[in-house]
Amino acid sequence: MTDNNKYLHDNEAMIEKFSRIEDSLAAYESPVDLLEGYICDIAAAFQVPYVWLSLVSSPEDPTLISAAQQSVFLSERLNIIEKKLFVKLVGTTTTPLLANTNLKAFYALLPSKNKYFMKSICVAPLSCRGKIIGSFNHADYCPMRYRPEMDYGLLEGLMIRVSRRLTELQGAAGR
């Protein structure tokens, strides 16, 4: 297989993985199911060793934090972070942030029950009702896994769909 063919094959495989995760979103029936499912799906599809959720301490709907904290699965993979610190680290856009140097600041995103040996991180902002409420964090012990120059377009598109689905589920839960 030539380098070009391998590159195309790898891209097609990656697109297929993102597509399968996107297709699974409709099956989740509650916000917590969605949050748990995303973590499982992304970790399995891409063999990401560390995936967890950070929620800002003042989201639009505080019931989401309460529900996430009650989930046995999420309780091990959940970080509640002050909004001011989150904005300082991640900003206010939905653009994923990738880093493999100067990671110390990102330790603020780690769940209190788990400390991961990470050499690279991808922080994918999560929104609900148009407001950034936190992020899904993907980390690896390999410094080359997430690099700032990488294309994150597929992940950004997926996060838009995850956020849209979360907004739908939150709306349904509020009825």
PDB file of C-alpha atoms in Angstrom:
ATOM      1  CA  MET A   1       0.000   0.000   0.000  1.00  0.00           C
ATOM      2  CA  THR A   2       1.439   3.364  -0.990  1.00  0.00           C
ATOM      3  CA  ASP A   3       1.732   6.168   1.553  1.00  0.00           C
ATOM      4  CA  ASN A   4      -1.158   7.997  -0.131  1.00  0.00           C
ATOM      5  CA  ASN A   5      -3.396   4.932  -0.024  1.00  0.00           C
ATOM      6  CA  LYS A   6      -2.521   4.283   3.618  1.00  0.00           C
ATOM      7  CA  TYR A   7      -3.291   7.916   4.461  1.00  0.00           C
ATOM      8  CA  LEU A   8      -6.686   7.678   2.710  1.00  0.00           C
ATOM      9  CA  HIS A   9      -7.443   4.360   4.390  1.00  0.00           C
ATOM     10  CA  ASP A  10      -6.562   5.801   7.827  1.00  0.00           C
ATOM     11  CA  ASN A  11      -8.752   8.863   7.191  1.00  0.00           C
ATOM     12  CA  GLU A  12     -11.675   6.723   6.084  1.00  0.00           C
ATOM     13  CA  ALA A  13     -11.327   4.554   9.181  1.00  0.00           C
ATOM     14  CA  MET A  14     -11.277   7.624  11.417  1.00  0.00           C
ATOM     15  CA  ILE A  15     -14.331   9.114   9.696  1.00  0.00           C
ATOM     16  CA  GLU A  16     -16.147   5.790  10.139  1.00  0.00           C
ATOM     17  CA  LYS A  17     -15.375   5.754  13.887  1.00  0.00           C
ATOM     18  CA  PHE A  18     -16.685   9.296  14.351  1.00  0.00           C
ATOM     19  CA  SER A  19     -19.763   8.412  12.308  1.00  0.00           C
ATOM     20  CA  ARG A  20     -20.537   5.358  14.466  1.00  0.00           C
ATOM     21  CA  ILE A  21     -20.277   7.461  17.632  1.00  0.00           C
ATOM     22  CA  GLU A  22     -22.520  10.115  16.111  1.00  0.00           C
ATOM     23  CA  ASP A  23     -25.067   7.469  15.084  1.00  0.00           C
ATOM     24  CA  SER A  24     -25.219   6.180  18.670  1.00  0.00           C
ATOM     25  CA  LEU A  25     -26.231   9.570  20.109  1.00  0.00           C
ATOM     26  CA  ALA A  26     -29.929   9.128  19.310  1.00  0.00           C
ATOM     27  CA  ALA A  27     -30.081   5.969  21.431  1.00  0.00           C
ATOM     28  CA  TYR A  28     -29.223   7.740  24.676  1.00  0.00           C
ATOM     29  CA  GLU A  29     -32.347   8.496  26.665  1.00  0.00           C
ATOM     30  CA  SER A  30     -31.010  10.726  29.436  1.00  0.00           C
ATOM     31  CA  PRO A  31     -28.235  13.272  29.873  1.00  0.00           C
ATOM     32  CA  VAL A  32     -26.274  10.892  32.109  1.00  0.00           C
ATOM     33  CA  ASP A  33     -26.622   8.067  29.564  1.00  0.00           C
ATOM     34  CA  LEU A  34     -25.199  10.404  26.936  1.00  0.00           C
ATOM     35  CA  LEU A  35     -22.259  11.514  29.094  1.00  0.00           C
ATOM     36  CA  GLU A  36     -21.418   7.934  30.080  1.00  0.00           C
ATOM     37  CA  GLY A  37     -21.904   6.684  26.543  1.00  0.00           C
ATOM     38  CA  TYR A  38     -19.638   9.294  24.997  1.00  0.00           C
ATOM     39  CA  ILE A  39     -16.815   8.406  27.371  1.00  0.00           C
ATOM     40  CA  CYS A  40     -17.170   4.687  26.626  1.00  0.00           C
ATOM     41  CA  ASP A  41     -17.602   5.176  22.888  1.00  0.00           C
ATOM     42  CA  ILE A  42     -14.656   7.518  22.337  1.00  0.00           C
ATOM     43  CA  ALA A  43     -12.323   5.481  24.576  1.00  0.00           C
ATOM     44  CA  ALA A  44     -13.185   2.237  22.785  1.00  0.00           C
ATOM     45  CA  ALA A  45     -13.228   3.573  19.231  1.00  0.00           C
ATOM     46  CA  PHE A  46      -9.887   5.364  19.489  1.00  0.00           C
ATOM     47  CA  GLN A  47      -8.207   3.407  22.310  1.00  0.00           C
ATOM     48  CA  VAL A  48      -7.859   6.553  24.411  1.00  0.00           C
ATOM     49  CA  PRO A  49      -6.470   5.519  27.809  1.00  0.00           C
ATOM     50  CA  TYR A  50      -7.979   8.416  29.767  1.00  0.00           C
ATOM     51  CA  VAL A  51     -11.334  10.060  29.068  1.00  0.00           C
ATOM     52  CA  TRP A  52     -13.232  12.073  31.648  1.00  0.00           C
ATOM     53  CA  LEU A  53     -15.729  14.883  32.040  1.00  0.00           C
ATOM     54  CA  SER A  54     -15.262  18.336  33.536  1.00  0.00           C
ATOM     55  CA  LEU A  55     -18.342  20.392  34.388  1.00  0.00           C
ATOM     56  CA  VAL A  56     -18.202  24.026  35.420  1.00  0.00           C
ATOM     57  CA  SER A  57     -19.546  24.616  38.903  1.00  0.00           C
ATOM     58  CA  SER A  58     -22.161  27.099  37.725  1.00  0.00           C
ATOM     59  CA  PRO A  59     -23.828  25.543  34.685  1.00  0.00           C
ATOM     60  CA  GLU A  60     -27.171  26.744  33.475  1.00  0.00           C
ATOM     61  CA  ASP A  61     -28.818  23.646  34.911  1.00  0.00           C
ATOM     62  CA  PRO A  62     -27.300  22.491  38.243  1.00  0.00           C
ATOM     63  CA  THR A  63     -29.298  19.253  38.085  1.00  0.00           C
ATOM     64  CA  LEU A  64     -26.822  17.945  35.498  1.00  0.00           C
ATOM     65  CA  ILE A  65     -23.962  18.075  38.014  1.00  0.00           C
ATOM     66  CA  SER A  66     -26.099  16.364  40.638  1.00  0.00           C
ATOM     67  CA  ALA A  67     -27.127  13.623  38.218  1.00  0.00           C
ATOM     68  CA  ALA A  68     -23.529  13.123  37.042  1.00  0.00           C
ATOM     69  CA  GLN A  69     -22.284  12.878  40.638  1.00  0.00           C
ATOM     70  CA  GLN A  70     -24.875  10.181  41.368  1.00  0.00           C
ATOM     71  CA  SER A  71     -23.656   8.030  38.480  1.00  0.00           C
ATOM     72  CA  VAL A  72     -21.266   5.352  39.734  1.00  0.00           C
ATOM     73  CA  PHE A  73     -19.533   5.338  36.344  1.00  0.00           C
ATOM     74  CA  LEU A  74     -19.152   9.114  36.095  1.00  0.00           C
ATOM     75  CA  SER A  75     -18.176   9.639  39.729  1.00  0.00           C
ATOM     76  CA  GLU A  76     -14.750   8.165  38.917  1.00  0.00           C
ATOM     77  CA  ARG A  77     -14.458  10.264  35.752  1.00  0.00           C
ATOM     78  CA  LEU A  78     -15.890  13.603  36.831  1.00  0.00           C
ATOM     79  CA  ASN A  79     -14.259  16.888  37.717  1.00  0.00           C
ATOM     80  CA  ILE A  80     -16.208  19.915  38.923  1.00  0.00           C
ATOM     81  CA  ILE A  81     -14.260  23.078  38.177  1.00  0.00           C
ATOM     82  CA  GLU A  82     -14.843  26.744  38.913  1.00  0.00           C
ATOM     83  CA  LYS A  83     -16.083  28.581  35.842  1.00  0.00           C
ATOM     84  CA  LYS A  84     -13.391  31.268  36.071  1.00  0.00           C
ATOM     85  CA  LEU A  85     -10.582  28.670  36.088  1.00  0.00           C
ATOM     86  CA  PHE A  86     -12.210  26.678  33.285  1.00  0.00           C
ATOM     87  CA  VAL A  87     -12.474  29.775  31.078  1.00  0.00           C
ATOM     88  CA  LYS A  88      -8.855  30.665  31.849  1.00  0.00           C
ATOM     89  CA  LEU A  89      -7.714  27.190  30.735  1.00  0.00           C
ATOM     90  CA  VAL A  90     -10.059  26.498  27.839  1.00  0.00           C
ATOM     91  CA  GLY A  91     -11.578  29.804  26.777  1.00  0.00           C
ATOM     92  CA  THR A  92     -15.179  30.396  25.774  1.00  0.00           C
ATOM     93  CA  THR A  93     -15.308  28.806  22.325  1.00  0.00           C
ATOM     94  CA  THR A  94     -16.291  25.313  21.272  1.00  0.00           C
ATOM     95  CA  THR A  95     -12.935  24.787  19.589  1.00  0.00           C
ATOM     96  CA  PRO A  96     -11.051  21.753  20.943  1.00  0.00           C
ATOM     97  CA  LEU A  97      -7.734  22.481  22.585  1.00  0.00           C
ATOM     98  CA  LEU A  98      -4.795  20.114  22.036  1.00  0.00           C
ATOM     99  CA  ALA A  99      -1.548  20.236  23.990  1.00  0.00           C
ATOM    100  CA  ASN A 100       1.526  18.133  24.608  1.00  0.00           C
ATOM    101  CA  THR A 101       3.720  20.615  26.477  1.00  0.00           C
ATOM    102  CA  ASN A 102       3.208  22.706  29.603  1.00  0.00           C
ATOM    103  CA  LEU A 103       0.439  20.409  30.825  1.00  0.00           C
ATOM    104  CA  LYS A 104       0.613  21.371  34.493  1.00  0.00           C
ATOM    105  CA  ALA A 105      -2.240  23.884  34.182  1.00  0.00           C
ATOM    106  CA  PHE A 106      -4.496  21.121  32.798  1.00  0.00           C
ATOM    107  CA  TYR A 107      -4.167  19.155  36.046  1.00  0.00           C
ATOM    108  CA  ALA A 108      -7.016  21.370  37.265  1.00  0.00           C
ATOM    109  CA  LEU A 109      -9.264  19.370  34.920  1.00  0.00           C
ATOM    110  CA  LEU A 110      -8.374  15.997  36.460  1.00  0.00           C
ATOM    111  CA  PRO A 111     -10.986  14.161  38.517  1.00  0.00           C
ATOM    112  CA  SER A 112     -10.184  14.193  42.219  1.00  0.00           C
ATOM    113  CA  LYS A 113     -10.518  10.383  42.422  1.00  0.00           C
ATOM    114  CA  ASN A 114      -8.091   9.700  39.556  1.00  0.00           C
ATOM    115  CA  LYS A 115      -4.724  11.085  38.630  1.00  0.00           C
ATOM    116  CA  TYR A 116      -3.621  10.226  35.120  1.00  0.00           C
ATOM    117  CA  PHE A 117      -0.084  10.040  33.785  1.00  0.00           C
ATOM    118  CA  MET A 118      -0.637  12.236  30.761  1.00  0.00           C
ATOM    119  CA  LYS A 119       1.832  13.575  28.250  1.00  0.00           C
ATOM    120  CA  SER A 120      -0.786  14.982  25.863  1.00  0.00           C
ATOM    121  CA  ILE A 121      -4.380  16.167  26.183  1.00  0.00           C
ATOM    122  CA  CYS A 122      -7.357  17.094  24.044  1.00  0.00           C
ATOM    123  CA  VAL A 123      -9.986  19.244  25.741  1.00  0.00           C
ATOM    124  CA  ALA A 124     -13.271  19.176  23.817  1.00  0.00           C
ATOM    125  CA  PRO A 125     -15.712  21.826  25.083  1.00  0.00           C
ATOM    126  CA  LEU A 126     -19.279  20.737  25.764  1.00  0.00           C
ATOM    127  CA  SER A 127     -22.239  23.084  25.596  1.00  0.00           C
ATOM    128  CA  CYS A 128     -25.893  22.946  26.504  1.00  0.00           C
ATOM    129  CA  ARG A 129     -28.495  25.486  25.426  1.00  0.00           C
ATOM    130  CA  GLY A 130     -25.737  27.452  23.709  1.00  0.00           C
ATOM    131  CA  LYS A 131     -23.574  27.855  26.843  1.00  0.00           C
ATOM    132  CA  ILE A 132     -20.246  26.148  27.495  1.00  0.00           C
ATOM    133  CA  ILE A 133     -20.822  23.896  30.523  1.00  0.00           C
ATOM    134  CA  GLY A 134     -17.607  21.892  30.578  1.00  0.00           C
ATOM    135  CA  SER A 135     -15.514  19.567  28.480  1.00  0.00           C
ATOM    136  CA  PHE A 136     -14.756  16.006  27.627  1.00  0.00           C
ATOM    137  CA  ASN A 137     -11.063  15.491  28.194  1.00  0.00           C
ATOM    138  CA  HIS A 138      -9.010  12.901  26.337  1.00  0.00           C
ATOM    139  CA  ALA A 139      -5.462  12.237  27.496  1.00  0.00           C
ATOM    140  CA  ASP A 140      -2.641   9.878  26.682  1.00  0.00           C
ATOM    141  CA  TYR A 141       0.743   8.963  28.084  1.00  0.00           C
ATOM    142  CA  CYS A 142       2.152   9.414  24.567  1.00  0.00           C
ATOM    143  CA  PRO A 143       3.201  13.020  23.884  1.00  0.00           C
ATOM    144  CA  MET A 144       2.518  12.605  20.145  1.00  0.00           C
ATOM    145  CA  ARG A 145      -1.137  11.569  20.561  1.00  0.00           C
ATOM    146  CA  TYR A 146      -2.519  15.126  20.818  1.00  0.00           C
ATOM    147  CA  ARG A 147      -0.515  17.929  19.267  1.00  0.00           C
ATOM    148  CA  PRO A 148      -1.614  21.540  18.728  1.00  0.00           C
ATOM    149  CA  GLU A 149      -1.078  21.326  14.957  1.00  0.00           C
ATOM    150  CA  MET A 150      -3.448  18.359  14.542  1.00  0.00           C
ATOM    151  CA  ASP A 151      -6.717  18.701  12.638  1.00  0.00           C
ATOM    152  CA  TYR A 152      -9.588  18.492  15.118  1.00  0.00           C
ATOM    153  CA  GLY A 153     -12.426  19.168  12.665  1.00  0.00           C
ATOM    154  CA  LEU A 154     -14.081  15.761  13.043  1.00  0.00           C
ATOM    155  CA  LEU A 155     -14.004  15.984  16.834  1.00  0.00           C
ATOM    156  CA  GLU A 156     -15.337  19.532  16.777  1.00  0.00           C
ATOM    157  CA  GLY A 157     -18.230  18.401  14.575  1.00  0.00           C
ATOM    158  CA  LEU A 158     -18.964  15.483  16.877  1.00  0.00           C
ATOM    159  CA  MET A 159     -18.958  17.749  19.914  1.00  0.00           C
ATOM    160  CA  ILE A 160     -21.506  20.023  18.233  1.00  0.00           C
ATOM    161  CA  ARG A 161     -23.767  17.001  17.770  1.00  0.00           C
ATOM    162  CA  VAL A 162     -23.165  15.750  21.330  1.00  0.00           C
ATOM    163  CA  SER A 163     -23.984  19.218  22.671  1.00  0.00           C
ATOM    164  CA  ARG A 164     -27.126  19.390  20.539  1.00  0.00           C
ATOM    165  CA  ARG A 165     -28.245  15.980  21.829  1.00  0.00           C
ATOM    166  CA  LEU A 166     -27.492  16.993  25.430  1.00  0.00           C
ATOM    167  CA  THR A 167     -29.628  20.113  24.965  1.00  0.00           C
ATOM    168  CA  GLU A 168     -32.492  17.924  23.642  1.00  0.00           C
ATOM    169  CA  LEU A 169     -32.210  15.516  26.542  1.00  0.00           C
ATOM    170  CA  GLN A 170     -31.997  18.314  29.117  1.00  0.00           C
ATOM    171  CA  GLY A 171     -35.121  19.849  27.579  1.00  0.00           C
ATOM    172  CA  ALA A 172     -36.936  16.529  27.793  1.00  0.00           C
ATOM    173  CA  ALA A 173     -35.784  16.019  31.392  1.00  0.00           C
ATOM    174  CA  GLY A 174     -37.163  19.451  32.331  1.00  0.00           C
ATOM    175  CA  ARG A 175     -40.671  18.617  31.152  1.00  0.00           C
TER     176      ARG A 175
END
